[in-house]
């Protein structure tokens, strides 16, 4: 019963907040890009570097906070699947074997929160965004140093 209610709540959250999460993620990525470019451009001024650097950190933290509930939901879905697989199905009554097959089939589909069906909100998404911007930041930094 708890699993059915959780599935209902997940679908409700997904339908209500998918567009909102997408817009938040989009603007966070845009602000993160601008802040990292400004951080590199203002390397000569310590106050501006700290200001834009802290803004960059805040944007990355906000993306982390957006991705964390989705990761927790994925982890919980995986725990339900593992619990279903570890059940001692062979001691169930014969009438329950078909129900157990349905349970296994249903737990194969993990619950997830997506940003408008474009990106799954998880630590994998957070890591992909940060890896991309970390690499581009170092590239911009190297170009800035070469041009000086």
Coordinates of N, CA and C in Angstrom, one line a residue:
X1 N 0.8 -1.2 0.0 CA 0.0 0.0 0.0 C 0.9 1.3 0.0
X2 N 1.9 1.2 0.8 CA 2.8 2.4 0.9 C 3.5 2.6 -0.5
X3 N 3.9 1.5 -1.2 CA 4.5 1.7 -2.5 C 3.5 2.3 -3.5
X4 N 2.3 1.9 -3.5 CA 1.3 2.4 -4.4 C 1.1 3.9 -4.1
X5 N 1.0 4.3 -2.9 CA 0.8 5.7 -2.5 C 2.1 6.5 -2.9
X6 N 3.2 6.0 -2.7 CA 4.5 6.6 -3.1 C 4.5 6.8 -4.6
X7 N 4.1 5.8 -5.4 CA 4.1 5.9 -6.8 C 3.1 7.0 -7.3
X8 N 2.0 7.1 -6.6 CA 1.0 8.1 -7.0 C 1.6 9.5 -6.7
X9 N 2.2 9.6 -5.5 CA 2.8 10.9 -5.2 C 3.9 11.3 -6.2
X10 N 4.7 10.4 -6.6 CA 5.8 10.6 -7.5 C 5.2 11.1 -8.9
X11 N 4.2 10.4 -9.3 CA 3.6 10.9 -10.6 C 3.0 12.2 -10.5
X12 N 2.4 12.5 -9.3 CA 1.8 13.9 -9.1 C 2.9 14.9 -9.1
X13 N 4.0 14.7 -8.4 CA 5.1 15.7 -8.3 C 5.6 15.9 -9.7
X14 N 5.8 14.8 -10.4 CA 6.3 14.9 -11.8 C 5.4 15.7 -12.7
X15 N 4.1 15.5 -12.6 CA 3.2 16.2 -13.5 C 3.1 17.7 -13.1
X16 N 3.2 18.0 -11.8 CA 3.1 19.4 -11.3 C 4.3 20.2 -11.6
X17 N 5.5 19.6 -11.4 CA 6.7 20.4 -11.3 C 7.7 20.2 -12.5
X18 N 7.4 19.4 -13.4 CA 8.3 19.1 -14.5 C 8.7 20.4 -15.3
X19 N 7.7 21.2 -15.6 CA 8.1 22.4 -16.4 C 8.8 23.4 -15.5
X20 N 8.4 23.5 -14.2 CA 9.1 24.4 -13.3 C 10.5 24.0 -13.1
X21 N 10.8 22.8 -12.9 CA 12.1 22.3 -12.7 C 13.0 22.5 -13.9
X22 N 12.4 22.3 -15.1 CA 13.1 22.6 -16.3 C 13.5 24.0 -16.4
X23 N 12.6 24.9 -16.2 CA 12.9 26.4 -16.2 C 14.0 26.7 -15.2
X24 N 13.9 26.2 -14.0 CA 14.9 26.5 -13.0 C 16.2 26.0 -13.4
X25 N 16.3 24.8 -13.9 CA 17.5 24.2 -14.3 C 18.1 24.9 -15.5
X26 N 17.3 25.3 -16.4 CA 17.8 26.1 -17.6 C 18.4 27.4 -17.1
X27 N 17.7 28.2 -16.3 CA 18.2 29.5 -15.9 C 19.4 29.3 -15.0
X28 N 19.5 28.3 -14.2 CA 20.7 28.0 -13.4 C 21.9 27.8 -14.2
X29 N 21.7 27.0 -15.3 CA 22.8 26.7 -16.2 C 23.3 28.0 -16.9
X30 N 22.3 28.8 -17.3 CA 22.7 30.0 -18.0 C 23.4 31.0 -17.0
X31 N 22.9 31.1 -15.8 CA 23.6 32.0 -14.8 C 24.9 31.4 -14.5
X32 N 25.0 30.1 -14.4 CA 26.3 29.4 -14.1 C 27.3 29.7 -15.2
X33 N 26.9 29.7 -16.4 CA 27.8 30.0 -17.6 C 28.3 31.4 -17.5
X34 N 27.4 32.3 -17.3 CA 27.7 33.8 -17.2 C 28.6 34.0 -16.1
X35 N 28.3 33.5 -14.9 CA 29.2 33.7 -13.7 C 30.6 33.2 -13.9
X36 N 30.7 32.0 -14.5 CA 32.1 31.5 -14.8 C 32.8 32.3 -15.8
X37 N 32.2 32.8 -16.8 CA 32.9 33.7 -17.7 C 33.3 35.0 -17.0
X38 N 32.4 35.5 -16.2 CA 32.8 36.8 -15.5 C 33.9 36.5 -14.5
X39 N 33.9 35.4 -13.9 CA 34.9 35.0 -12.9 C 36.3 35.1 -13.6
X40 N 36.4 34.5 -14.8 CA 37.6 34.5 -15.6 C 38.0 35.9 -16.0
X41 N 37.0 36.6 -16.5 CA 37.3 38.0 -17.0 C 37.7 38.9 -15.9
X42 N 37.3 38.7 -14.7 CA 37.6 39.6 -13.6 C 38.8 39.0 -12.7
X43 N 39.6 38.2 -13.2 CA 40.7 37.6 -12.4 C 41.6 38.7 -11.8
X44 N 41.8 39.8 -12.5 CA 42.7 40.8 -12.0 C 42.1 41.6 -10.8
X45 N 40.8 41.6 -10.6 CA 40.2 42.3 -9.5 C 39.7 41.2 -8.4
X46 N 40.4 41.2 -7.3 CA 40.1 40.2 -6.3 C 38.6 40.3 -5.8
X47 N 38.1 41.5 -5.6 CA 36.7 41.6 -5.0 C 35.7 41.0 -6.0
X48 N 35.9 41.4 -7.3 CA 35.0 40.8 -8.3 C 35.1 39.3 -8.5
X49 N 36.4 38.9 -8.4 CA 36.6 37.4 -8.6 C 35.9 36.7 -7.4
X50 N 36.0 37.2 -6.2 CA 35.3 36.5 -5.1 C 33.8 36.6 -5.2
X51 N 33.3 37.8 -5.7 CA 31.9 37.9 -5.9 C 31.3 37.0 -6.9
X52 N 31.9 36.9 -8.1 CA 31.4 36.0 -9.1 C 31.7 34.6 -8.8
X53 N 32.8 34.3 -8.1 CA 33.1 32.9 -7.7 C 32.1 32.4 -6.7
X54 N 31.7 33.3 -5.7 CA 30.7 32.8 -4.8 C 29.3 32.7 -5.5
X55 N 29.0 33.5 -6.5 CA 27.8 33.3 -7.2 C 27.8 32.0 -8.0
X56 N 29.0 31.7 -8.6 CA 29.1 30.4 -9.3 C 28.9 29.2 -8.3
X57 N 29.5 29.3 -7.1 CA 29.3 28.3 -6.1 C 27.8 28.2 -5.7
X58 N 27.1 29.3 -5.6 CA 25.7 29.3 -5.2 C 24.9 28.7 -6.3
X59 N 25.2 28.9 -7.6 CA 24.4 28.3 -8.7 C 24.6 26.8 -8.7
X60 N 25.9 26.4 -8.5 CA 26.2 24.9 -8.4 C 25.4 24.3 -7.3
X61 N 25.4 25.0 -6.1 CA 24.7 24.4 -5.0 C 23.2 24.4 -5.2
X62 N 22.6 25.3 -6.0 CA 21.2 25.3 -6.3 C 20.9 24.1 -7.2
X63 N 21.8 23.9 -8.2 CA 21.6 22.7 -9.1 C 21.6 21.4 -8.2
X64 N 22.5 21.4 -7.3 CA 22.6 20.2 -6.4 C 21.3 20.0 -5.6
X65 N 20.8 21.1 -5.1 CA 19.5 21.0 -4.3 C 18.4 20.6 -5.2
X66 N 18.4 21.0 -6.5 CA 17.4 20.5 -7.4 C 17.5 19.0 -7.7
X67 N 18.7 18.5 -7.8 CA 18.9 17.1 -8.2 C 18.8 16.2 -7.0
X68 N 19.0 16.6 -5.8 CA 19.0 15.7 -4.6 C 17.7 15.0 -4.4
X69 N 16.5 15.6 -4.4 CA 15.3 14.8 -4.2 C 15.1 13.7 -5.3
X70 N 15.4 14.1 -6.5 CA 15.3 13.1 -7.6 C 16.2 11.9 -7.3
X71 N 17.4 12.1 -6.9 CA 18.3 11.0 -6.5 C 17.8 10.2 -5.4
X72 N 17.3 10.8 -4.4 CA 16.7 10.1 -3.2 C 15.6 9.2 -3.7
X73 N 14.7 9.7 -4.6 CA 13.6 8.9 -5.1 C 14.1 7.7 -5.9
X74 N 15.2 7.9 -6.7 CA 15.7 6.8 -7.5 C 16.3 5.8 -6.5
X75 N 17.0 6.2 -5.5 CA 17.5 5.3 -4.5 C 16.4 4.5 -3.8
X76 N 15.3 5.2 -3.5 CA 14.2 4.5 -2.8 C 13.6 3.4 -3.8
X77 N 13.5 3.8 -5.1 CA 12.9 2.8 -6.0 C 13.8 1.6 -6.2
X78 N 15.1 1.9 -6.2 CA 16.1 0.8 -6.2 C 16.0 -0.1 -5.0
X79 N 15.8 0.5 -3.8 CA 15.6 -0.3 -2.6 C 14.4 -1.2 -2.7
X80 N 13.3 -0.7 -3.2 CA 12.1 -1.5 -3.4 C 12.3 -2.6 -4.3
X81 N 13.0 -2.4 -5.4 CA 13.3 -3.4 -6.4 C 14.2 -4.5 -5.7
X82 N 15.2 -4.1 -5.0 CA 16.1 -5.0 -4.3 C 15.3 -5.9 -3.3
X83 N 14.4 -5.2 -2.5 CA 13.6 -5.9 -1.5 C 12.7 -7.0 -2.2
X84 N 12.2 -6.6 -3.4 CA 11.3 -7.5 -4.1 C 12.1 -8.7 -4.6
X85 N 13.3 -8.5 -5.1 CA 14.2 -9.5 -5.6 C 14.7 -10.5 -4.5
X86 N 14.9 -9.9 -3.3 CA 15.4 -10.7 -2.2 C 14.3 -11.4 -1.4
X87 N 13.0 -11.2 -1.8 CA 11.9 -11.9 -1.1 C 12.0 -13.4 -1.3
X88 N 11.7 -14.2 -0.3 CA 11.7 -15.6 -0.5 C 10.4 -16.1 -1.1
X89 N 10.3 -15.9 -2.5 CA 9.1 -16.2 -3.2 C 8.7 -17.6 -3.2
X90 N 9.6 -18.5 -3.0 CA 9.4 -19.9 -3.0 C 8.5 -20.4 -1.8
X91 N 8.4 -19.6 -0.8 CA 7.6 -19.9 0.4 C 6.2 -19.3 0.3
X92 N 6.0 -18.5 -0.7 CA 4.7 -17.8 -0.9 C 3.7 -18.9 -1.3
X93 N 2.4 -18.7 -1.0 CA 1.4 -19.6 -1.5 C 1.3 -19.5 -3.0
X94 N 0.9 -20.6 -3.7 CA 0.8 -20.7 -5.1 C 0.0 -19.5 -5.7
X95 N -1.0 -19.1 -5.0 CA -1.8 -18.0 -5.6 C -1.1 -16.7 -5.6
X96 N -0.1 -16.5 -4.8 CA 0.7 -15.3 -4.8 C 1.8 -15.2 -5.8
X97 N 2.2 -16.3 -6.5 CA 3.3 -16.3 -7.4 C 3.0 -15.4 -8.6
X98 N 1.8 -15.3 -9.1 CA 1.5 -14.4 -10.2 C 1.5 -13.0 -9.7
X99 N 1.1 -12.7 -8.5 CA 1.2 -11.3 -8.0 C 2.6 -10.9 -7.8
X100 N 3.5 -11.9 -7.4 CA 4.9 -11.6 -7.3 C 5.5 -11.3 -8.6
X101 N 5.1 -11.9 -9.7 CA 5.6 -11.6 -11.0 C 5.3 -10.2 -11.4
X102 N 4.0 -9.8 -11.1 CA 3.6 -8.4 -11.4 C 4.4 -7.4 -10.6
X103 N 4.7 -7.8 -9.3 CA 5.5 -6.9 -8.5 C 6.9 -6.7 -9.0
X104 N 7.5 -7.8 -9.4 CA 8.8 -7.7 -10.0 C 8.8 -6.9 -11.3
X105 N 7.8 -7.1 -12.1 CA 7.7 -6.3 -13.4 C 7.5 -4.8 -13.1
X106 N 6.7 -4.5 -12.1 CA 6.5 -3.1 -11.8 C 7.7 -2.4 -11.2
X107 N 8.4 -3.1 -10.3 CA 9.5 -2.5 -9.7 C 10.7 -2.3 -10.6
X108 N 10.7 -2.9 -11.8 CA 11.7 -2.7 -12.8 C 11.7 -1.2 -13.3
X109 N 10.5 -0.6 -13.3 CA 10.4 0.8 -13.7 C 10.6 1.7 -12.5
X110 N 11.7 2.4 -12.5 CA 12.1 3.2 -11.3 C 11.3 4.5 -11.4
X111 N 10.9 5.0 -10.2 CA 10.3 6.3 -10.1 C 11.4 7.4 -10.3
X112 N 11.1 8.5 -11.0 CA 12.1 9.5 -11.2 C 11.4 10.8 -11.4
X113 N 12.1 11.9 -11.1 CA 11.7 13.2 -11.4 C 12.5 13.8 -12.5
X114 N 11.8 14.3 -13.6 CA 12.5 14.8 -14.7 C 12.2 16.3 -14.9
X115 N 13.1 16.9 -15.6 CA 13.0 18.3 -16.0 C 12.3 18.3 -17.4
X116 N 11.0 18.3 -17.4 CA 10.2 18.3 -18.6 C 10.6 17.2 -19.6
X117 N 10.9 16.0 -19.1 CA 11.2 14.8 -19.8 C 12.5 15.0 -20.6
X118 N 13.3 16.0 -20.2 CA 14.6 16.3 -20.9 C 15.8 15.7 -20.1
X119 N 15.8 15.9 -18.8 CA 16.9 15.4 -18.0 C 16.3 14.8 -16.7
X120 N 16.8 13.7 -16.3 CA 16.4 13.1 -15.0 C 17.1 13.8 -13.9
X121 N 16.4 14.2 -12.9 CA 17.0 15.0 -11.8 C 17.7 13.9 -10.9
X122 N 19.0 13.8 -11.0 CA 19.8 12.9 -10.2 C 21.2 13.4 -10.1
X123 N 22.0 12.7 -9.3 CA 23.4 13.1 -9.1 C 24.2 13.0 -10.5
X124 N 23.7 12.1 -11.3 CA 24.3 11.9 -12.6 C 24.2 13.2 -13.4
X125 N 23.0 13.8 -13.4 CA 22.8 15.1 -14.1 C 23.6 16.2 -13.5
X126 N 23.7 16.2 -12.1 CA 24.5 17.2 -11.5 C 25.9 17.1 -11.8
X127 N 26.4 15.9 -11.8 CA 27.8 15.6 -12.2 C 28.1 16.0 -13.6
X128 N 27.2 15.7 -14.5 CA 27.4 16.0 -15.9 C 27.4 17.5 -16.1
X129 N 26.6 18.3 -15.5 CA 26.6 19.7 -15.6 C 27.9 20.3 -15.0
X130 N 28.3 19.8 -13.8 CA 29.5 20.3 -13.2 C 30.8 19.9 -14.0
X131 N 30.8 18.7 -14.5 CA 32.0 18.3 -15.3 C 32.1 19.1 -16.6
X132 N 31.0 19.4 -17.2 CA 31.0 20.2 -18.5 C 31.5 21.6 -18.1
X133 N 31.0 22.2 -17.1 CA 31.4 23.6 -16.8 C 32.8 23.7 -16.1
X134 N 33.2 22.6 -15.5 CA 34.6 22.6 -14.9 C 35.5 22.6 -16.1
X135 N 35.3 21.7 -17.1 CA 36.2 21.6 -18.2 C 36.2 22.9 -19.0
X136 N 35.0 23.5 -19.3 CA 35.0 24.7 -20.0 C 35.6 25.9 -19.2
X137 N 35.5 25.8 -17.9 CA 36.1 26.9 -17.1 C 37.7 26.8 -17.2
X138 N 38.2 25.6 -17.1 CA 39.7 25.4 -17.2 C 40.1 25.8 -18.6
X139 N 39.3 25.5 -19.7 CA 39.7 26.0 -21.0 C 39.7 27.5 -21.1
X140 N 38.7 28.1 -20.6 CA 38.7 29.6 -20.6 C 39.8 30.2 -19.8
X141 N 40.1 29.6 -18.7 CA 41.2 30.0 -17.8 C 42.6 29.9 -18.6
X142 N 42.8 28.8 -19.3 CA 44.0 28.6 -20.1 C 44.1 29.7 -21.2
X143 N 43.0 29.9 -21.9 CA 43.0 30.9 -22.9 C 43.2 32.3 -22.4
X144 N 42.7 32.6 -21.2 CA 42.9 33.9 -20.6 C 44.4 34.1 -20.2
X145 N 45.0 33.1 -19.7 CA 46.4 33.1 -19.3 C 47.3 33.3 -20.6
X146 N 46.9 32.6 -21.6 CA 47.7 32.7 -22.9 C 47.6 34.1 -23.5
X147 N 46.4 34.6 -23.4 CA 46.2 35.9 -24.0 C 46.8 37.1 -23.2
X148 N 47.1 36.8 -22.0 CA 47.8 37.9 -21.2 C 49.2 37.9 -21.6

